[in-house]
């Protein structure tokens, strides 16, 4: 067994949580890698909503999906050009995924912002049913990412433990490593 990076740990968690037919939201679809992984995990009947504020990101996601999925499989995926401060109307969302920061090979100034991430996260907490989860990959290696991680940690650390399980994963001997925050609503 190889000890996994926070990003791989996130993928592993999604794999154990999700089953075919689940509904998921990718709140920051970027280049679409996470959207593709999520789509395969909930196929063929699960629904995937992929959100990004940049048309460029949605175009890249669309291209990646068309290279790896059939047109039939892609019918289950909805790409949304909007901020994740608003979520689509969807029932029983099993997992909401954030991969924060900026679009790799894109405009680094269009990074996720602490204030909007916190608004989105509080809506995500309202949306998630018992047993569902939120997966957040943070990049504290850049200044806004460090502020963002700190603010998120403050919010999720305060969640009551009889309702939520919250865990934080980081590579403590690697400077500038991404980190992973997993939040799961406990089954009642
Ligand atoms: C690190 S990238 C995501 C990488 C992606 N998950 C992948 O697998 O390729 C972060 C993305 O968040 C997007 N973003 C920034 N602010 C946003 C917001 N308020 N709502 C939705 N997306 C946002 C950026 O445009 C960027 O594409």
PDB file of C-alpha atoms and ligand atoms in Angstrom:
ATOM      1  CA  UNK A   1       0.000   0.000   0.000  1.00  0.00           C
ATOM      2  CA  UNK A   2       1.271   3.486  -0.850  1.00  0.00           C
ATOM      3  CA  UNK A   3       0.303   6.403   1.352  1.00  0.00           C
ATOM      4  CA  UNK A   4      -1.850   8.598  -0.845  1.00  0.00           C
ATOM      5  CA  UNK A   5      -1.786  12.339  -1.484  1.00  0.00           C
ATOM      6  CA  UNK A   6      -4.829  14.383  -0.381  1.00  0.00           C
ATOM      7  CA  UNK A   7      -6.092  14.441  -3.984  1.00  0.00           C
ATOM      8  CA  UNK A   8      -5.886  10.647  -4.292  1.00  0.00           C
ATOM      9  CA  UNK A   9      -7.446  10.260  -0.868  1.00  0.00           C
ATOM     10  CA  UNK A  10     -10.377  12.376  -2.057  1.00  0.00           C
ATOM     11  CA  UNK A  11     -10.870  10.112  -5.084  1.00  0.00           C
ATOM     12  CA  UNK A  12     -10.691   7.042  -2.869  1.00  0.00           C
ATOM     13  CA  UNK A  13     -13.342   8.468  -0.542  1.00  0.00           C
ATOM     14  CA  UNK A  14     -15.666   9.290  -3.467  1.00  0.00           C
ATOM     15  CA  UNK A  15     -15.276   5.742  -4.727  1.00  0.00           C
ATOM     16  CA  UNK A  16     -16.275   4.223  -1.403  1.00  0.00           C
ATOM     17  CA  UNK A  17     -19.171   6.656  -0.873  1.00  0.00           C
ATOM     18  CA  UNK A  18     -20.833   6.700  -4.292  1.00  0.00           C
ATOM     19  CA  UNK A  19     -22.908   4.110  -6.092  1.00  0.00           C
ATOM     20  CA  UNK A  20     -24.610   4.021  -9.488  1.00  0.00           C
ATOM     21  CA  UNK A  21     -27.606   6.348  -9.603  1.00  0.00           C
ATOM     22  CA  UNK A  22     -26.346   8.892  -7.077  1.00  0.00           C
ATOM     23  CA  UNK A  23     -26.578  12.643  -7.692  1.00  0.00           C
ATOM     24  CA  UNK A  24     -23.383  14.698  -7.295  1.00  0.00           C
ATOM     25  CA  UNK A  25     -22.260  18.291  -7.771  1.00  0.00           C
ATOM     26  CA  UNK A  26     -18.780  19.288  -8.902  1.00  0.00           C
ATOM     27  CA  UNK A  27     -18.709  22.879  -7.614  1.00  0.00           C
ATOM     28  CA  UNK A  28     -15.464  23.786  -9.435  1.00  0.00           C
ATOM     29  CA  UNK A  29     -15.206  21.690 -12.608  1.00  0.00           C
ATOM     30  CA  UNK A  30     -12.073  23.367 -14.068  1.00  0.00           C
ATOM     31  CA  UNK A  31     -10.428  21.014 -16.569  1.00  0.00           C
ATOM     32  CA  UNK A  32     -13.087  18.379 -15.883  1.00  0.00           C
ATOM     33  CA  UNK A  33     -10.914  15.642 -14.407  1.00  0.00           C
ATOM     34  CA  UNK A  34     -12.999  15.379 -11.257  1.00  0.00           C
ATOM     35  CA  UNK A  35     -16.255  15.626 -13.233  1.00  0.00           C
ATOM     36  CA  UNK A  36     -15.125  12.665 -15.331  1.00  0.00           C
ATOM     37  CA  UNK A  37     -14.237  10.557 -12.270  1.00  0.00           C
ATOM     38  CA  UNK A  38     -17.549  11.416 -10.602  1.00  0.00           C
ATOM     39  CA  UNK A  39     -19.524  10.677 -13.785  1.00  0.00           C
ATOM     40  CA  UNK A  40     -18.017   7.210 -14.048  1.00  0.00           C
ATOM     41  CA  UNK A  41     -18.768   6.479 -10.385  1.00  0.00           C
ATOM     42  CA  UNK A  42     -22.497   7.296 -10.651  1.00  0.00           C
ATOM     43  CA  UNK A  43     -23.078   5.993 -14.211  1.00  0.00           C
ATOM     44  CA  UNK A  44     -25.247   4.992 -15.946  1.00  0.00           C
ATOM     45  CA  UNK A  45     -28.221   6.544 -14.165  1.00  0.00           C
ATOM     46  CA  UNK A  46     -26.667   9.027 -11.715  1.00  0.00           C
ATOM     47  CA  UNK A  47     -26.835  12.762 -12.279  1.00  0.00           C
ATOM     48  CA  UNK A  48     -23.805  15.062 -12.325  1.00  0.00           C
ATOM     49  CA  UNK A  49     -23.936  18.855 -12.147  1.00  0.00           C
ATOM     50  CA  UNK A  50     -20.635  20.553 -12.983  1.00  0.00           C
ATOM     51  CA  UNK A  51     -20.254  24.246 -12.166  1.00  0.00           C
ATOM     52  CA  UNK A  52     -17.616  26.823 -13.107  1.00  0.00           C
ATOM     53  CA  UNK A  53     -17.534  30.608 -13.509  1.00  0.00           C
ATOM     54  CA  UNK A  54     -15.277  30.344 -16.578  1.00  0.00           C
ATOM     55  CA  UNK A  55     -16.584  29.358 -20.006  1.00  0.00           C
ATOM     56  CA  UNK A  56     -13.054  28.187 -20.770  1.00  0.00           C
ATOM     57  CA  UNK A  57     -13.317  25.612 -17.953  1.00  0.00           C
ATOM     58  CA  UNK A  58     -16.707  24.369 -19.156  1.00  0.00           C
ATOM     59  CA  UNK A  59     -15.341  24.013 -22.711  1.00  0.00           C
ATOM     60  CA  UNK A  60     -12.381  21.981 -21.461  1.00  0.00           C
ATOM     61  CA  UNK A  61     -14.682  19.825 -19.324  1.00  0.00           C
ATOM     62  CA  UNK A  62     -17.016  19.250 -22.276  1.00  0.00           C
ATOM     63  CA  UNK A  63     -14.074  18.189 -24.448  1.00  0.00           C
ATOM     64  CA  UNK A  64     -12.686  15.798 -21.841  1.00  0.00           C
ATOM     65  CA  UNK A  65     -16.110  14.223 -21.291  1.00  0.00           C
ATOM     66  CA  UNK A  66     -16.667  13.790 -25.039  1.00  0.00           C
ATOM     67  CA  UNK A  67     -13.306  11.999 -25.306  1.00  0.00           C
ATOM     68  CA  UNK A  68     -14.119   9.501 -22.552  1.00  0.00           C
ATOM     69  CA  UNK A  69     -17.882   9.038 -22.383  1.00  0.00           C
ATOM     70  CA  UNK A  70     -20.556   8.051 -24.881  1.00  0.00           C
ATOM     71  CA  UNK A  71     -23.227  10.607 -25.900  1.00  0.00           C
ATOM     72  CA  UNK A  72     -25.716   8.503 -23.902  1.00  0.00           C
ATOM     73  CA  UNK A  73     -23.565   8.716 -20.762  1.00  0.00           C
ATOM     74  CA  UNK A  74     -23.122  12.472 -21.234  1.00  0.00           C
ATOM     75  CA  UNK A  75     -26.897  13.000 -21.113  1.00  0.00           C
ATOM     76  CA  UNK A  76     -26.651  12.568 -17.331  1.00  0.00           C
ATOM     77  CA  UNK A  77     -24.240  15.502 -16.965  1.00  0.00           C
ATOM     78  CA  UNK A  78     -25.283  19.155 -16.793  1.00  0.00           C
ATOM     79  CA  UNK A  79     -22.631  21.856 -17.191  1.00  0.00           C
ATOM     80  CA  UNK A  80     -23.509  25.147 -15.512  1.00  0.00           C
ATOM     81  CA  UNK A  81     -21.792  28.456 -16.257  1.00  0.00           C
ATOM     82  CA  UNK A  82     -22.355  30.158 -12.908  1.00  0.00           C
ATOM     83  CA  UNK A  83     -20.857  30.687  -9.475  1.00  0.00           C
ATOM     84  CA  UNK A  84     -21.275  27.952  -6.906  1.00  0.00           C
ATOM     85  CA  UNK A  85     -22.928  30.487  -4.586  1.00  0.00           C
ATOM     86  CA  UNK A  86     -26.056  29.097  -6.261  1.00  0.00           C
ATOM     87  CA  UNK A  87     -26.694  25.387  -6.642  1.00  0.00           C
ATOM     88  CA  UNK A  88     -29.074  23.741  -9.118  1.00  0.00           C
ATOM     89  CA  UNK A  89     -32.387  22.437  -7.766  1.00  0.00           C
ATOM     90  CA  UNK A  90     -31.529  18.835  -7.134  1.00  0.00           C
ATOM     91  CA  UNK A  91     -32.800  16.309  -4.605  1.00  0.00           C
ATOM     92  CA  UNK A  92     -30.756  13.950  -2.533  1.00  0.00           C
ATOM     93  CA  UNK A  93     -27.302  15.217  -3.492  1.00  0.00           C
ATOM     94  CA  UNK A  94     -24.919  12.555  -2.161  1.00  0.00           C
ATOM     95  CA  UNK A  95     -21.666  14.440  -2.666  1.00  0.00           C
ATOM     96  CA  UNK A  96     -20.537  17.993  -3.364  1.00  0.00           C
ATOM     97  CA  UNK A  97     -16.925  18.372  -4.478  1.00  0.00           C
ATOM     98  CA  UNK A  98     -14.761  21.484  -4.345  1.00  0.00           C
ATOM     99  CA  UNK A  99     -11.288  21.593  -5.837  1.00  0.00           C
ATOM    100  CA  UNK A 100     -10.404  25.150  -4.892  1.00  0.00           C
ATOM    101  CA  UNK A 101      -7.909  27.580  -6.396  1.00  0.00           C
ATOM    102  CA  UNK A 102      -7.414  28.563 -10.015  1.00  0.00           C
ATOM    103  CA  UNK A 103      -7.793  26.792 -13.331  1.00  0.00           C
ATOM    104  CA  UNK A 104      -4.557  24.950 -14.182  1.00  0.00           C
ATOM    105  CA  UNK A 105      -3.218  26.421 -17.486  1.00  0.00           C
ATOM    106  CA  UNK A 106      -5.725  29.281 -17.048  1.00  0.00           C
ATOM    107  CA  UNK A 107      -6.127  32.762 -15.573  1.00  0.00           C
ATOM    108  CA  UNK A 108      -4.598  32.602 -12.078  1.00  0.00           C
ATOM    109  CA  UNK A 109      -6.477  35.719 -10.974  1.00  0.00           C
ATOM    110  CA  UNK A 110      -9.796  33.861 -11.311  1.00  0.00           C
ATOM    111  CA  UNK A 111      -9.166  31.844  -8.185  1.00  0.00           C
ATOM    112  CA  UNK A 112     -11.926  30.829  -5.781  1.00  0.00           C
ATOM    113  CA  UNK A 113     -12.478  33.513  -3.139  1.00  0.00           C
ATOM    114  CA  UNK A 114     -12.854  32.980   0.598  1.00  0.00           C
ATOM    115  CA  UNK A 115     -16.100  34.977   0.846  1.00  0.00           C
ATOM    116  CA  UNK A 116     -17.941  33.179  -1.972  1.00  0.00           C
ATOM    117  CA  UNK A 117     -16.535  29.775  -0.990  1.00  0.00           C
ATOM    118  CA  UNK A 118     -17.962  30.243   2.523  1.00  0.00           C
ATOM    119  CA  UNK A 119     -21.398  31.211   1.165  1.00  0.00           C
ATOM    120  CA  UNK A 120     -21.362  28.177  -1.104  1.00  0.00           C
ATOM    121  CA  UNK A 121     -20.227  25.877   1.653  1.00  0.00           C
ATOM    122  CA  UNK A 122     -23.002  26.934   3.995  1.00  0.00           C
ATOM    123  CA  UNK A 123     -25.522  26.201   1.212  1.00  0.00           C
ATOM    124  CA  UNK A 124     -23.831  22.840   0.622  1.00  0.00           C
ATOM    125  CA  UNK A 125     -24.227  21.993   4.315  1.00  0.00           C
ATOM    126  CA  UNK A 126     -27.969  22.732   4.015  1.00  0.00           C
ATOM    127  CA  UNK A 127     -28.317  20.632   0.870  1.00  0.00           C
ATOM    128  CA  UNK A 128     -26.567  17.453   1.954  1.00  0.00           C
ATOM    129  CA  UNK A 129     -28.857  14.688   3.282  1.00  0.00           C
ATOM    130  CA  UNK A 130     -27.881  12.247   6.052  1.00  0.00           C
ATOM    131  CA  UNK A 131     -25.070  10.021   4.782  1.00  0.00           C
ATOM    132  CA  UNK A 132     -24.052  12.560   2.134  1.00  0.00           C
ATOM    133  CA  UNK A 133     -20.730  14.389   2.114  1.00  0.00           C
ATOM    134  CA  UNK A 134     -18.711  17.401   1.033  1.00  0.00           C
ATOM    135  CA  UNK A 135     -15.135  16.985  -0.218  1.00  0.00           C
ATOM    136  CA  UNK A 136     -12.913  20.079  -0.295  1.00  0.00           C
ATOM    137  CA  UNK A 137      -9.386  20.137  -1.693  1.00  0.00           C
ATOM    138  CA  UNK A 138      -7.565  23.291  -0.566  1.00  0.00           C
ATOM    139  CA  UNK A 139      -4.359  24.841  -1.884  1.00  0.00           C
ATOM    140  CA  UNK A 140      -2.828  26.775   1.023  1.00  0.00           C
ATOM    141  CA  UNK A 141       0.381  27.308  -0.989  1.00  0.00           C
ATOM    142  CA  UNK A 142      -0.886  30.642  -2.422  1.00  0.00           C
ATOM    143  CA  UNK A 143      -2.068  33.565  -0.242  1.00  0.00           C
ATOM    144  CA  UNK A 144      -5.808  33.494  -1.060  1.00  0.00           C
ATOM    145  CA  UNK A 145      -5.721  29.692  -0.765  1.00  0.00           C
ATOM    146  CA  UNK A 146      -4.201  29.924   2.719  1.00  0.00           C
ATOM    147  CA  UNK A 147      -6.874  32.416   3.848  1.00  0.00           C
ATOM    148  CA  UNK A 148      -9.558  30.246   2.313  1.00  0.00           C
ATOM    149  CA  UNK A 149      -8.360  27.071   4.025  1.00  0.00           C
ATOM    150  CA  UNK A 150      -8.178  28.819   7.392  1.00  0.00           C
ATOM    151  CA  UNK A 151     -11.730  30.172   7.064  1.00  0.00           C
ATOM    152  CA  UNK A 152     -13.124  26.801   5.968  1.00  0.00           C
ATOM    153  CA  UNK A 153     -11.387  25.013   8.837  1.00  0.00           C
ATOM    154  CA  UNK A 154     -12.886  27.500  11.264  1.00  0.00           C
ATOM    155  CA  UNK A 155     -16.382  26.878   9.877  1.00  0.00           C
ATOM    156  CA  UNK A 156     -16.226  23.075   9.774  1.00  0.00           C
ATOM    157  CA  UNK A 157     -14.438  22.694  13.117  1.00  0.00           C
ATOM    158  CA  UNK A 158     -17.480  24.308  14.734  1.00  0.00           C
ATOM    159  CA  UNK A 159     -19.985  21.835  13.232  1.00  0.00           C
ATOM    160  CA  UNK A 160     -21.711  19.834  16.002  1.00  0.00           C
ATOM    161  CA  UNK A 161     -20.251  16.336  16.239  1.00  0.00           C
ATOM    162  CA  UNK A 162     -23.601  14.634  16.816  1.00  0.00           C
ATOM    163  CA  UNK A 163     -24.646  15.772  13.328  1.00  0.00           C
ATOM    164  CA  UNK A 164     -21.402  15.880  11.343  1.00  0.00           C
ATOM    165  CA  UNK A 165     -18.207  13.887  10.961  1.00  0.00           C
ATOM    166  CA  UNK A 166     -15.370  16.155   9.877  1.00  0.00           C
ATOM    167  CA  UNK A 167     -11.832  15.172   8.978  1.00  0.00           C
ATOM    168  CA  UNK A 168      -8.747  17.018   7.764  1.00  0.00           C
ATOM    169  CA  UNK A 169      -5.958  15.371   5.791  1.00  0.00           C
ATOM    170  CA  UNK A 170      -2.609  16.925   4.950  1.00  0.00           C
ATOM    171  CA  UNK A 171       0.896  15.848   4.057  1.00  0.00           C
ATOM    172  CA  UNK A 172       2.625  17.401   7.044  1.00  0.00           C
ATOM    173  CA  UNK A 173       6.177  16.905   5.769  1.00  0.00           C
ATOM    174  CA  UNK A 174       5.468  18.562   2.386  1.00  0.00           C
ATOM    175  CA  UNK A 175       5.459  22.315   2.188  1.00  0.00           C
ATOM    176  CA  UNK A 176       2.743  23.776  -0.058  1.00  0.00           C
ATOM    177  CA  UNK A 177       0.948  20.443  -0.304  1.00  0.00           C
ATOM    178  CA  UNK A 178      -2.794  20.588  -0.961  1.00  0.00           C
ATOM    179  CA  UNK A 179      -5.034  19.483   1.902  1.00  0.00           C
ATOM    180  CA  UNK A 180      -8.329  17.653   2.036  1.00  0.00           C
ATOM    181  CA  UNK A 181     -11.330  18.378   4.217  1.00  0.00           C
ATOM    182  CA  UNK A 182     -14.097  15.778   4.321  1.00  0.00           C
ATOM    183  CA  UNK A 183     -17.442  16.560   5.920  1.00  0.00           C
ATOM    184  CA  UNK A 184     -20.150  13.946   6.215  1.00  0.00           C
ATOM    185  CA  UNK A 185     -23.632  14.352   7.608  1.00  0.00           C
ATOM    186  CA  UNK A 186     -24.222  11.553  10.062  1.00  0.00           C
ATOM    187  CA  UNK A 187     -27.007   9.101   9.384  1.00  0.00           C
ATOM    188  CA  UNK A 188     -29.828   9.816  11.851  1.00  0.00           C
TER     189      UNK A 188
HETATM  190  C1  LIG B   1      -8.458  24.032  -9.236  1.00  0.00           C
HETATM  191  S1  LIG B   1      -9.643  24.432 -10.460  1.00  0.00           S
HETATM  192  C2  LIG B   1     -10.639  22.951 -10.475  1.00  0.00           C
HETATM  193  C3  LIG B   1      -9.974  21.735 -11.090  1.00  0.00           C
HETATM  194  C4  LIG B   1     -10.945  20.654 -11.522  1.00  0.00           C
HETATM  195  N1  LIG B   1     -11.720  20.122 -10.427  1.00  0.00           N
HETATM  196  C5  LIG B   1     -10.299  19.550 -12.342  1.00  0.00           C
HETATM  197  O1  LIG B   1     -10.408  18.361 -11.948  1.00  0.00           O
HETATM  198  O2  LIG B   1      -9.734  19.847 -13.379  1.00  0.00           O
HETATM  199  C6  LIG B   1     -10.708  25.625  -9.693  1.00  0.00           C
HETATM  200  C7  LIG B   1     -11.843  26.121 -10.580  1.00  0.00           C
HETATM  201  O3  LIG B   1     -12.755  26.886  -9.775  1.00  0.00           O
HETATM  202  C8  LIG B   1     -13.361  27.838 -10.613  1.00  0.00           C
HETATM  203  N2  LIG B   1     -14.035  28.858  -9.796  1.00  0.00           N
HETATM  204  C9  LIG B   1     -13.501  29.960  -9.183  1.00  0.00           C
HETATM  205  N3  LIG B   1     -14.454  30.618  -8.508  1.00  0.00           N
HETATM  206  C10 LIG B   1     -15.631  29.945  -8.700  1.00  0.00           C
HETATM  207  C11 LIG B   1     -16.980  30.145  -8.258  1.00  0.00           C
HETATM  208  N4  LIG B   1     -17.315  31.167  -7.474  1.00  0.00           N
HETATM  209  N5  LIG B   1     -17.919  29.255  -8.654  1.00  0.00           N
HETATM  210  C12 LIG B   1     -17.586  28.189  -9.433  1.00  0.00           C
HETATM  211  N6  LIG B   1     -16.325  27.952  -9.884  1.00  0.00           N
HETATM  212  C13 LIG B   1     -15.363  28.818  -9.520  1.00  0.00           C
HETATM  213  C14 LIG B   1     -12.200  28.373 -11.440  1.00  0.00           C
HETATM  214  O4  LIG B   1     -12.685  28.987 -12.619  1.00  0.00           O
HETATM  215  C15 LIG B   1     -11.395  27.069 -11.709  1.00  0.00           C
HETATM  216  O5  LIG B   1     -11.715  26.521 -12.953  1.00  0.00           O
END
